[in-house]
PDB file of C-alpha atoms in Angstrom:
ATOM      1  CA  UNK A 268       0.000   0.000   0.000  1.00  0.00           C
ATOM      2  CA  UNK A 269       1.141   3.549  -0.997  1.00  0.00           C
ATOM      3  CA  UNK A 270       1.580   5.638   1.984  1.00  0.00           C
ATOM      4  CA  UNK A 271       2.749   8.651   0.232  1.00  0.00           C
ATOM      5  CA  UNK A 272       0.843  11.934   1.473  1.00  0.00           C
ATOM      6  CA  UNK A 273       1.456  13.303  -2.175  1.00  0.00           C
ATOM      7  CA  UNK A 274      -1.610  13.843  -4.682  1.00  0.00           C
ATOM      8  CA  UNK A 275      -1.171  11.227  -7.717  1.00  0.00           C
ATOM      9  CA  UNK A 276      -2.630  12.432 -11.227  1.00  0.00           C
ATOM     10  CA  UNK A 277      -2.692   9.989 -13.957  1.00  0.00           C
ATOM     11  CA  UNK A 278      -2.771  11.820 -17.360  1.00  0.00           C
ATOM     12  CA  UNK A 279      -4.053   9.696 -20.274  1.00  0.00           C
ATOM     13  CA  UNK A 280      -2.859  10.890 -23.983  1.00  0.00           C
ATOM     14  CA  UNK A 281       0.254  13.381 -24.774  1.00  0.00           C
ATOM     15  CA  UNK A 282      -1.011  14.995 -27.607  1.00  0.00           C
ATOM     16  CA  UNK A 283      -0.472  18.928 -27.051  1.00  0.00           C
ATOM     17  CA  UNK A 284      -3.424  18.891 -24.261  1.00  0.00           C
ATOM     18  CA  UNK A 285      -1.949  15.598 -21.835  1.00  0.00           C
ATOM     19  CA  UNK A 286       1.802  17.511 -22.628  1.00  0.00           C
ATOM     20  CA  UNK A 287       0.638  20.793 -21.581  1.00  0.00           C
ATOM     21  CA  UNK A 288      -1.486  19.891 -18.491  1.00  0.00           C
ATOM     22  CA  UNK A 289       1.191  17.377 -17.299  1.00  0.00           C
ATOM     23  CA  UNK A 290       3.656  20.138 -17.268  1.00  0.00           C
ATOM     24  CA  UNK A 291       1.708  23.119 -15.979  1.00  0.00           C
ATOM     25  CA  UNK A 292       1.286  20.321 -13.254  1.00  0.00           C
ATOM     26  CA  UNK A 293       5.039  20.241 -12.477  1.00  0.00           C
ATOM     27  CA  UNK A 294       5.428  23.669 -12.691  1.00  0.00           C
ATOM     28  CA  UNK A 295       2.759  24.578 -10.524  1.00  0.00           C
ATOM     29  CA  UNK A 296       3.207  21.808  -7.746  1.00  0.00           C
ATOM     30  CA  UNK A 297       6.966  20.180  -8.327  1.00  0.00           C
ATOM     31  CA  UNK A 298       7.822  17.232  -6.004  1.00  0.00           C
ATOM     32  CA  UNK A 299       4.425  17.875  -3.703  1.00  0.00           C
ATOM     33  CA  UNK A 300       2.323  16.047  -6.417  1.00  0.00           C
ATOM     34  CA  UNK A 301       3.627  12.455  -8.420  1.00  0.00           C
ATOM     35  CA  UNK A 302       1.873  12.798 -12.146  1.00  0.00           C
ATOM     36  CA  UNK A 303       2.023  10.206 -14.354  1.00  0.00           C
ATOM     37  CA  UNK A 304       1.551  10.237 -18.101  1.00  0.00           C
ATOM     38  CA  UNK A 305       0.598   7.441 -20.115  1.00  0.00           C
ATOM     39  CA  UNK A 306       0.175   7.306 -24.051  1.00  0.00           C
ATOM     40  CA  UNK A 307      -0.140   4.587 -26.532  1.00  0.00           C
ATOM     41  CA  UNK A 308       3.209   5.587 -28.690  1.00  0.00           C
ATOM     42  CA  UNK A 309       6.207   6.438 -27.340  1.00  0.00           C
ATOM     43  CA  UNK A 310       7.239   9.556 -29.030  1.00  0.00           C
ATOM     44  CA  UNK A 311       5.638  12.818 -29.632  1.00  0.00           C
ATOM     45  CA  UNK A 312       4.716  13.546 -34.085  1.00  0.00           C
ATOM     46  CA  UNK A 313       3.734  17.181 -34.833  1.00  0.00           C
ATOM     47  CA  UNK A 314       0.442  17.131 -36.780  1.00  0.00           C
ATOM     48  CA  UNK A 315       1.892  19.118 -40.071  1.00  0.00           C
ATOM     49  CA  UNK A 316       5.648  17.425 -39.782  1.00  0.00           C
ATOM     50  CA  UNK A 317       3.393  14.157 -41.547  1.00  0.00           C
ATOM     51  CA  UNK A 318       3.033  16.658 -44.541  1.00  0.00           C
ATOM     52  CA  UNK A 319       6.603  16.493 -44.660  1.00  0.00           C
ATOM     53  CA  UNK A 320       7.250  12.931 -44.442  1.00  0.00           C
ATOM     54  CA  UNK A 321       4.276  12.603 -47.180  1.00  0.00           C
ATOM     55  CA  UNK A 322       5.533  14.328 -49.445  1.00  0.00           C
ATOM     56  CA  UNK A 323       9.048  12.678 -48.983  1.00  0.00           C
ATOM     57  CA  UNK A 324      11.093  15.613 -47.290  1.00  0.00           C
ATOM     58  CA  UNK A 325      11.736  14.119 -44.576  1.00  0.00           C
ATOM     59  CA  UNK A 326      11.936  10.770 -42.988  1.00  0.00           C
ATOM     60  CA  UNK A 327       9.583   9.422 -40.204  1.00  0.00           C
ATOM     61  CA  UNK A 328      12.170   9.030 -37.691  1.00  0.00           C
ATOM     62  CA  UNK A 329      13.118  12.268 -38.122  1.00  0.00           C
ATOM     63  CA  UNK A 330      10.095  13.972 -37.060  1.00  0.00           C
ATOM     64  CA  UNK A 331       9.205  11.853 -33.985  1.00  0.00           C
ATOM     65  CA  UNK A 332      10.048  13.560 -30.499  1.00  0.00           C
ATOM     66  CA  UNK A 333      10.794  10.667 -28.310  1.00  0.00           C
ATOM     67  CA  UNK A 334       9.282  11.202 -24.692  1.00  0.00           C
TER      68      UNK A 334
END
């Protein structure tokens, strides 16, 4: 059993909403709050940068932000 006094947030999805909420989070509270984000990839793809790899100028590993 957890017997941490510290609030525990669970953020599902880090699209630009679950990124910005879990860092205003951090920002806002540092080490009095544990926040956890989960998503189903595990790096980050702009929406437009898929133009780019589309179109063939540039490659799909190159736009991915890893987490």
């Amino acid at each position: 059993m957890n017997t941490s006094s510290k609030p525990r947030v669970l953020v599902l999805g880090a699209g630009f909403g679950g990124l910005e909420l879990t860092s205003l989070l951090s920002e806002t509270f540092g080490d009095g709050i544990d926040v956890t984000l989960i998503d189903k990839s595990d790096a980050f793809v702009f929406g437009f940068s898929k133009l780019d790899v589309m179109f063939g100028h540039r490659t799909a590993d190159a736009v991915r932000l890893p987490y």
